[in-house]
Amino acid sequence: MSWRTVVLSSSAKLDYQLGYLVIRKEDTCRIHISEISMLIIESTSVSLTAALLNELTKKKVKVIFCDEKRNPSSELIPFYGSHDTSAKIREQIKWTDEQKADVWTKIVAEKIGKQAEVLREYGKKEADLLESYINEIEYDDATNREGHAAKVYFNALFGMDFSRTANNSINAALNYGYGIIVSAFSREIVSNGYLTQIGISHSNMFNQFNLSSDLMEPFRPIIDRRVKDMSPQKFESLEKREVLSVLNDDVFIAGRSENIMNTIKIYCKSVFDAINSNDTSMIKFYEYEL
């Protein structure tokens, strides 16, 4: 099972040899590709071979490329993530509005519940208000409890002057973390044979990752908690590895402890099983405690 997240943040040459990713800098490092779950190319001075890209694709390693500001800008996605991709896509296209709404309602409730847990952890009284929103959620979140909860949540967590549209270090850290999480979800969606473009709630024609954006919602508070715990000094330098390290955190899902990457794998599979079986009770959400 793959478990490593490899980050390249300075000039290097990457190639493939006998099952290994070979990293050539002042010294040469070799990592077996079977151990890698995600490869993040943070520096634009990294070069890599087509042979390596081909092997990474075969082994379903998520590869994320960053721009000159070291923010995620693109990723490597295979055309064929599963042996029965064609059947899965036909299945996905036939998902009814009712099937999608059932799952979305459950996801929104779980997201708000996780946000309430974060606020309660930091002693914020607004946690009670968020929990009341869960009971007010209508089918397909018709009254947008998710949006109302988000405003209360971020103001309680980061201050009344905070806005998600502001250009500041907190949002930079949040956006970086969300970008990494959505890429991890895209990997699992494609691996299961589905299209990231066709969502269950998100339907932006310019968003290549509508389904990824849908499924990741309950996982956003994981990033929020990590950013909240970062010191002001780390905000100034935006130590992205501090945010990235969240992927190695352990949570409980399906009765056992798993890191975030494996948790995403289990959760995604359960969502697809649920929507195809019209049974939202099949969805497996993560918890911090048994």
mmCIF file of C-alpha atoms in Angstrom:
data_model
loop_
_atom_site.group_PDB
_atom_site.id
_atom_site.type_symbol
_atom_site.label_atom_id
_atom_site.label_comp_id
_atom_site.label_asym_id
_atom_site.label_seq_id
_atom_site.Cartn_x
_atom_site.Cartn_y
_atom_site.Cartn_z
ATOM 1 C CA MET A 1 0.000 0.000 0.000
ATOM 2 C CA SER A 2 1.393 3.420 -0.985
ATOM 3 C CA TRP A 3 1.951 5.848 1.869
ATOM 4 C CA ARG A 4 4.713 8.335 1.043
ATOM 5 C CA THR A 5 4.108 11.953 0.059
ATOM 6 C CA VAL A 6 7.212 13.147 -1.812
ATOM 7 C CA VAL A 7 7.804 16.903 -2.188
ATOM 8 C CA LEU A 8 10.395 18.375 -4.576
ATOM 9 C CA SER A 9 11.006 22.026 -3.650
ATOM 10 C CA SER A 10 14.337 22.723 -5.376
ATOM 11 C CA SER A 11 16.118 21.985 -8.643
ATOM 12 C CA ALA A 12 16.284 18.262 -9.456
ATOM 13 C CA LYS A 13 16.186 15.755 -12.294
ATOM 14 C CA LEU A 14 13.759 12.863 -11.954
ATOM 15 C CA ASP A 15 13.748 9.629 -13.903
ATOM 16 C CA TYR A 16 12.645 6.012 -13.672
ATOM 17 C CA GLN A 17 14.799 2.942 -13.156
ATOM 18 C CA LEU A 18 13.700 -0.614 -12.351
ATOM 19 C CA GLY A 19 10.619 0.348 -10.352
ATOM 20 C CA TYR A 20 12.258 3.302 -8.600
ATOM 21 C CA LEU A 21 11.793 7.054 -8.761
ATOM 22 C CA VAL A 22 15.354 8.369 -9.033
ATOM 23 C CA ILE A 23 15.928 11.906 -7.732
ATOM 24 C CA ARG A 24 19.190 13.431 -8.924
ATOM 25 C CA LYS A 25 20.418 16.500 -7.054
ATOM 26 C CA GLU A 26 23.822 16.925 -5.436
ATOM 27 C CA ASP A 27 23.177 13.433 -4.149
ATOM 28 C CA THR A 28 21.027 10.729 -5.728
ATOM 29 C CA CYS A 29 17.979 9.367 -3.914
ATOM 30 C CA ARG A 30 15.866 6.352 -4.937
ATOM 31 C CA ILE A 31 12.293 5.661 -3.769
ATOM 32 C CA HIS A 32 10.305 2.648 -4.906
ATOM 33 C CA ILE A 33 7.202 3.866 -6.734
ATOM 34 C CA SER A 34 4.985 1.344 -4.915
ATOM 35 C CA GLU A 35 5.593 3.348 -1.714
ATOM 36 C CA ILE A 36 4.495 6.706 -3.181
ATOM 37 C CA SER A 37 0.905 7.914 -2.947
ATOM 38 C CA MET A 38 1.542 11.540 -3.955
ATOM 39 C CA LEU A 39 4.363 13.408 -5.684
ATOM 40 C CA ILE A 40 4.328 17.209 -5.398
ATOM 41 C CA ILE A 41 6.576 19.193 -7.745
ATOM 42 C CA GLU A 42 6.865 22.560 -5.982
ATOM 43 C CA SER A 43 9.736 23.982 -8.029
ATOM 44 C CA THR A 44 9.537 24.926 -11.687
ATOM 45 C CA SER A 45 13.236 23.980 -12.006
ATOM 46 C CA VAL A 46 12.462 20.256 -11.680
ATOM 47 C CA SER A 47 12.720 18.198 -14.867
ATOM 48 C CA LEU A 48 11.383 14.668 -15.325
ATOM 49 C CA THR A 49 11.191 12.055 -18.040
ATOM 50 C CA ALA A 50 8.176 10.820 -19.965
ATOM 51 C CA ALA A 51 9.085 7.271 -18.904
ATOM 52 C CA LEU A 52 8.718 8.294 -15.251
ATOM 53 C CA LEU A 53 5.374 10.004 -15.872
ATOM 54 C CA ASN A 54 4.139 6.870 -17.609
ATOM 55 C CA GLU A 55 5.083 4.631 -14.664
ATOM 56 C CA LEU A 56 3.598 7.038 -12.119
ATOM 57 C CA THR A 57 0.348 6.995 -14.087
ATOM 58 C CA LYS A 58 0.309 3.185 -14.215
ATOM 59 C CA LYS A 59 0.804 2.976 -10.447
ATOM 60 C CA LYS A 60 -1.906 5.624 -9.851
ATOM 61 C CA VAL A 61 0.461 8.002 -8.087
ATOM 62 C CA LYS A 62 -1.082 11.452 -7.763
ATOM 63 C CA VAL A 63 1.324 13.993 -9.303
ATOM 64 C CA ILE A 64 0.749 17.681 -8.502
ATOM 65 C CA PHE A 65 2.593 20.487 -10.272
ATOM 66 C CA CYS A 66 2.971 23.912 -8.638
ATOM 67 C CA ASP A 67 3.417 27.315 -10.258
ATOM 68 C CA GLU A 68 6.191 29.849 -9.719
ATOM 69 C CA LYS A 69 4.544 30.847 -6.411
ATOM 70 C CA ARG A 70 4.578 27.204 -5.282
ATOM 71 C CA ASN A 71 0.795 26.953 -5.343
ATOM 72 C CA PRO A 72 -0.836 23.822 -6.862
ATOM 73 C CA SER A 73 -1.673 24.603 -10.488
ATOM 74 C CA SER A 74 -2.240 21.265 -12.253
ATOM 75 C CA GLU A 75 -2.115 17.523 -11.790
ATOM 76 C CA LEU A 76 -1.549 14.325 -13.724
ATOM 77 C CA ILE A 77 -4.745 12.335 -14.267
ATOM 78 C CA PRO A 78 -4.888 9.074 -16.257
ATOM 79 C CA PHE A 79 -7.493 8.546 -18.948
ATOM 80 C CA TYR A 80 -8.284 5.075 -17.612
ATOM 81 C CA GLY A 81 -8.307 4.723 -13.834
ATOM 82 C CA SER A 82 -10.182 1.419 -13.663
ATOM 83 C CA HIS A 83 -10.625 -1.653 -15.863
ATOM 84 C CA ASP A 84 -14.374 -0.920 -16.128
ATOM 85 C CA THR A 85 -14.165 2.858 -16.555
ATOM 86 C CA SER A 86 -16.649 2.914 -19.454
ATOM 87 C CA ALA A 87 -19.295 1.117 -17.401
ATOM 88 C CA LYS A 88 -18.687 3.374 -14.392
ATOM 89 C CA ILE A 89 -19.052 6.526 -16.490
ATOM 90 C CA ARG A 90 -22.328 5.285 -17.992
ATOM 91 C CA GLU A 91 -23.452 4.579 -14.429
ATOM 92 C CA GLN A 92 -22.406 8.053 -13.286
ATOM 93 C CA ILE A 93 -24.266 9.778 -16.125
ATOM 94 C CA LYS A 94 -27.461 7.943 -15.105
ATOM 95 C CA TRP A 95 -27.338 9.086 -11.473
ATOM 96 C CA THR A 96 -30.715 10.715 -10.831
ATOM 97 C CA ASP A 97 -31.267 14.072 -9.146
ATOM 98 C CA GLU A 98 -32.794 12.175 -6.221
ATOM 99 C CA GLN A 99 -29.745 9.932 -5.814
ATOM 100 C CA LYS A 100 -27.400 12.903 -5.866
ATOM 101 C CA ALA A 101 -29.558 14.983 -3.526
ATOM 102 C CA ASP A 102 -29.708 12.164 -0.960
ATOM 103 C CA VAL A 103 -25.922 11.939 -0.837
ATOM 104 C CA TRP A 104 -25.389 15.703 -0.877
ATOM 105 C CA THR A 105 -27.759 16.207 2.064
ATOM 106 C CA LYS A 106 -25.757 13.681 4.067
ATOM 107 C CA ILE A 107 -22.414 15.241 3.096
ATOM 108 C CA VAL A 108 -23.542 18.752 4.075
ATOM 109 C CA ALA A 109 -24.756 17.545 7.469
ATOM 110 C CA GLU A 110 -21.442 15.783 8.074
ATOM 111 C CA LYS A 111 -19.414 18.836 7.037
ATOM 112 C CA ILE A 112 -21.293 21.157 9.390
ATOM 113 C CA GLY A 113 -20.957 18.578 12.156
ATOM 114 C CA LYS A 114 -17.188 18.452 11.654
ATOM 115 C CA GLN A 115 -17.032 22.256 11.681
ATOM 116 C CA ALA A 116 -18.934 22.277 14.967
ATOM 117 C CA GLU A 117 -16.415 19.791 16.396
ATOM 118 C CA VAL A 118 -13.550 22.120 15.462
ATOM 119 C CA LEU A 119 -15.229 25.106 17.121
ATOM 120 C CA ARG A 120 -15.973 23.102 20.244
ATOM 121 C CA GLU A 121 -12.327 22.019 20.395
ATOM 122 C CA TYR A 122 -11.329 25.693 20.564
ATOM 123 C CA GLY A 123 -14.034 26.586 23.087
ATOM 124 C CA LYS A 124 -16.165 28.589 20.650
ATOM 125 C CA LYS A 125 -19.809 28.979 21.667
ATOM 126 C CA GLU A 126 -20.832 29.143 17.994
ATOM 127 C CA ALA A 127 -20.514 25.354 17.920
ATOM 128 C CA ASP A 128 -24.044 25.162 19.352
ATOM 129 C CA LEU A 129 -25.387 27.312 16.519
ATOM 130 C CA LEU A 130 -23.774 25.082 13.897
ATOM 131 C CA GLU A 131 -25.269 21.996 15.514
ATOM 132 C CA SER A 132 -28.700 23.638 15.352
ATOM 133 C CA TYR A 133 -28.152 24.183 11.624
ATOM 134 C CA ILE A 134 -27.791 20.423 11.148
ATOM 135 C CA ASN A 135 -31.366 19.926 12.359
ATOM 136 C CA GLU A 136 -32.538 22.649 9.966
ATOM 137 C CA ILE A 137 -31.029 21.099 6.834
ATOM 138 C CA GLU A 138 -33.689 20.472 4.201
ATOM 139 C CA TYR A 139 -33.516 18.015 1.334
ATOM 140 C CA ASP A 140 -30.557 18.838 -0.961
ATOM 141 C CA ASP A 141 -29.758 21.692 1.468
ATOM 142 C CA ALA A 142 -32.429 23.821 -0.216
ATOM 143 C CA THR A 143 -32.050 26.617 2.374
ATOM 144 C CA ASN A 144 -28.232 26.672 2.091
ATOM 145 C CA ARG A 145 -27.420 25.828 5.690
ATOM 146 C CA GLU A 146 -23.924 25.032 4.432
ATOM 147 C CA GLY A 147 -23.357 28.650 3.393
ATOM 148 C CA HIS A 148 -24.774 30.081 6.634
ATOM 149 C CA ALA A 149 -22.658 27.681 8.693
ATOM 150 C CA ALA A 150 -19.492 28.615 6.770
ATOM 151 C CA LYS A 151 -19.840 32.318 7.593
ATOM 152 C CA VAL A 152 -20.404 31.652 11.297
ATOM 153 C CA TYR A 153 -17.648 29.057 11.368
ATOM 154 C CA PHE A 154 -14.834 31.069 9.778
ATOM 155 C CA ASN A 155 -15.636 34.211 11.764
ATOM 156 C CA ALA A 156 -15.620 32.205 14.993
ATOM 157 C CA LEU A 157 -12.398 30.399 14.098
ATOM 158 C CA PHE A 158 -10.318 33.243 12.645
ATOM 159 C CA GLY A 159 -12.049 36.423 13.870
ATOM 160 C CA MET A 160 -14.937 38.657 12.841
ATOM 161 C CA ASP A 161 -12.752 40.559 10.365
ATOM 162 C CA PHE A 162 -11.796 37.399 8.500
ATOM 163 C CA SER A 163 -13.136 36.825 4.986
ATOM 164 C CA ARG A 164 -12.443 33.876 2.690
ATOM 165 C CA THR A 165 -12.057 36.303 -0.211
ATOM 166 C CA ALA A 166 -9.288 38.347 1.442
ATOM 167 C CA ASN A 167 -5.706 38.150 0.236
ATOM 168 C CA ASN A 168 -3.892 37.102 3.411
ATOM 169 C CA SER A 169 -1.642 34.365 4.784
ATOM 170 C CA ILE A 170 -4.498 32.440 6.430
ATOM 171 C CA ASN A 171 -6.362 32.085 3.140
ATOM 172 C CA ALA A 172 -3.124 31.217 1.354
ATOM 173 C CA ALA A 173 -2.579 28.336 3.777
ATOM 174 C CA LEU A 174 -6.209 27.214 3.565
ATOM 175 C CA ASN A 175 -6.226 27.310 -0.226
ATOM 176 C CA TYR A 176 -2.993 25.357 -0.433
ATOM 177 C CA GLY A 177 -4.368 22.680 1.896
ATOM 178 C CA TYR A 178 -7.689 22.494 0.083
ATOM 179 C CA GLY A 179 -5.836 22.181 -3.226
ATOM 180 C CA ILE A 180 -3.884 19.189 -1.956
ATOM 181 C CA ILE A 181 -7.019 17.546 -0.555
ATOM 182 C CA VAL A 182 -9.041 18.014 -3.744
ATOM 183 C CA SER A 183 -6.169 16.474 -5.736
ATOM 184 C CA ALA A 184 -6.173 13.455 -3.431
ATOM 185 C CA PHE A 185 -9.903 13.071 -4.037
ATOM 186 C CA SER A 186 -9.426 13.362 -7.795
ATOM 187 C CA ARG A 187 -6.986 10.480 -7.660
ATOM 188 C CA GLU A 188 -9.491 8.227 -5.892
ATOM 189 C CA ILE A 189 -12.384 9.227 -8.134
ATOM 190 C CA VAL A 190 -10.412 8.380 -11.266
ATOM 191 C CA SER A 191 -9.057 5.183 -9.688
ATOM 192 C CA ASN A 192 -12.646 4.083 -9.117
ATOM 193 C CA GLY A 193 -13.457 4.702 -12.779
ATOM 194 C CA TYR A 194 -15.522 7.889 -12.515
ATOM 195 C CA LEU A 195 -15.225 11.380 -14.014
ATOM 196 C CA THR A 196 -14.180 14.267 -11.782
ATOM 197 C CA GLN A 197 -16.082 16.744 -13.979
ATOM 198 C CA ILE A 198 -19.586 15.411 -13.233
ATOM 199 C CA GLY A 199 -20.522 16.354 -9.670
ATOM 200 C CA ILE A 200 -23.484 15.649 -7.423
ATOM 201 C CA SER A 201 -23.955 19.294 -6.368
ATOM 202 C CA HIS A 202 -21.111 21.317 -7.869
ATOM 203 C CA SER A 203 -21.770 21.877 -11.573
ATOM 204 C CA ASN A 204 -19.510 24.754 -12.601
ATOM 205 C CA MET A 205 -18.754 24.407 -16.314
ATOM 206 C CA PHE A 206 -15.245 25.759 -15.716
ATOM 207 C CA ASN A 207 -14.452 23.366 -12.848
ATOM 208 C CA GLN A 208 -12.716 20.165 -13.940
ATOM 209 C CA PHE A 209 -13.135 18.743 -10.443
ATOM 210 C CA ASN A 210 -16.813 19.160 -9.556
ATOM 211 C CA LEU A 211 -17.136 15.699 -8.042
ATOM 212 C CA SER A 212 -13.873 16.090 -6.125
ATOM 213 C CA SER A 213 -15.184 19.384 -4.728
ATOM 214 C CA ASP A 214 -18.380 17.648 -3.605
ATOM 215 C CA LEU A 215 -16.805 14.693 -1.866
ATOM 216 C CA MET A 216 -14.037 16.617 -0.108
ATOM 217 C CA GLU A 217 -16.387 18.896 1.880
ATOM 218 C CA PRO A 218 -16.282 16.975 5.215
ATOM 219 C CA PHE A 219 -12.469 16.940 4.978
ATOM 220 C CA ARG A 220 -12.026 20.720 4.833
ATOM 221 C CA PRO A 221 -12.114 21.066 8.655
ATOM 222 C CA ILE A 222 -8.987 18.873 8.813
ATOM 223 C CA ILE A 223 -7.114 21.640 6.982
ATOM 224 C CA ASP A 224 -8.845 24.365 9.007
ATOM 225 C CA ARG A 225 -7.684 22.802 12.271
ATOM 226 C CA ARG A 226 -4.090 22.539 11.056
ATOM 227 C CA VAL A 227 -4.015 26.157 9.834
ATOM 228 C CA LYS A 228 -5.562 27.370 13.097
ATOM 229 C CA ASP A 229 -2.718 25.727 15.013
ATOM 230 C CA MET A 230 0.017 27.321 12.891
ATOM 231 C CA SER A 231 2.041 30.074 14.560
ATOM 232 C CA PRO A 232 2.178 33.629 13.108
ATOM 233 C CA GLN A 233 5.796 32.993 12.109
ATOM 234 C CA LYS A 234 4.753 29.986 10.048
ATOM 235 C CA PHE A 235 2.051 32.073 8.363
ATOM 236 C CA GLU A 236 4.605 34.637 7.284
ATOM 237 C CA SER A 237 6.821 32.035 5.642
ATOM 238 C CA LEU A 238 3.843 29.789 4.772
ATOM 239 C CA GLU A 239 5.533 26.556 5.711
ATOM 240 C CA LYS A 240 3.530 24.421 3.331
ATOM 241 C CA ARG A 241 4.953 21.201 4.662
ATOM 242 C CA GLU A 242 3.205 22.014 7.926
ATOM 243 C CA VAL A 243 -0.103 21.992 6.044
ATOM 244 C CA LEU A 244 0.893 19.054 3.858
ATOM 245 C CA SER A 245 1.780 16.901 6.868
ATOM 246 C CA VAL A 246 -1.925 16.624 7.643
ATOM 247 C CA LEU A 247 -2.071 13.788 5.078
ATOM 248 C CA ASN A 248 -0.129 11.630 7.533
ATOM 249 C CA ASP A 249 -2.557 12.252 10.409
ATOM 250 C CA ASP A 250 -4.515 9.262 11.669
ATOM 251 C CA VAL A 251 -8.292 9.200 12.064
ATOM 252 C CA PHE A 252 -10.818 6.430 12.597
ATOM 253 C CA ILE A 253 -12.957 5.098 9.768
ATOM 254 C CA ALA A 254 -14.786 1.804 9.341
ATOM 255 C CA GLY A 255 -13.728 0.808 12.853
ATOM 256 C CA ARG A 256 -9.992 1.202 12.409
ATOM 257 C CA SER A 257 -7.227 3.791 12.418
ATOM 258 C CA GLU A 258 -6.079 5.022 8.992
ATOM 259 C CA ASN A 259 -4.054 7.944 7.690
ATOM 260 C CA ILE A 260 -5.894 10.635 5.748
ATOM 261 C CA MET A 261 -4.901 9.280 2.327
ATOM 262 C CA ASN A 262 -6.281 5.822 3.069
ATOM 263 C CA THR A 263 -9.320 7.383 4.747
ATOM 264 C CA ILE A 264 -10.102 9.252 1.529
ATOM 265 C CA LYS A 265 -9.862 5.970 -0.383
ATOM 266 C CA ILE A 266 -12.308 4.190 1.953
ATOM 267 C CA TYR A 267 -14.701 7.135 2.083
ATOM 268 C CA CYS A 268 -14.852 7.602 -1.709
ATOM 269 C CA LYS A 269 -15.578 3.934 -2.319
ATOM 270 C CA SER A 270 -18.361 4.046 0.278
ATOM 271 C CA VAL A 271 -19.958 7.099 -1.373
ATOM 272 C CA PHE A 272 -20.020 5.397 -4.766
ATOM 273 C CA ASP A 273 -21.502 2.262 -3.214
ATOM 274 C CA ALA A 274 -24.119 4.391 -1.468
ATOM 275 C CA ILE A 275 -25.207 6.382 -4.488
ATOM 276 C CA ASN A 276 -25.381 3.318 -6.736
ATOM 277 C CA SER A 277 -27.366 1.375 -4.122
ATOM 278 C CA ASN A 278 -29.632 4.267 -3.098
ATOM 279 C CA ASP A 279 -28.540 3.744 0.487
ATOM 280 C CA THR A 280 -26.777 6.659 2.182
ATOM 281 C CA SER A 281 -26.248 4.577 5.331
ATOM 282 C CA MET A 282 -23.371 2.931 3.433
ATOM 283 C CA ILE A 283 -21.299 6.126 3.531
ATOM 284 C CA LYS A 284 -18.340 5.798 5.894
ATOM 285 C CA PHE A 285 -17.270 9.066 7.521
ATOM 286 C CA TYR A 286 -14.135 9.588 9.590
ATOM 287 C CA GLU A 287 -13.961 10.317 13.305
ATOM 288 C CA TYR A 288 -11.171 11.536 15.563
ATOM 289 C CA GLU A 289 -12.154 9.181 18.368
ATOM 290 C CA LEU A 290 -13.741 5.752 18.481
#
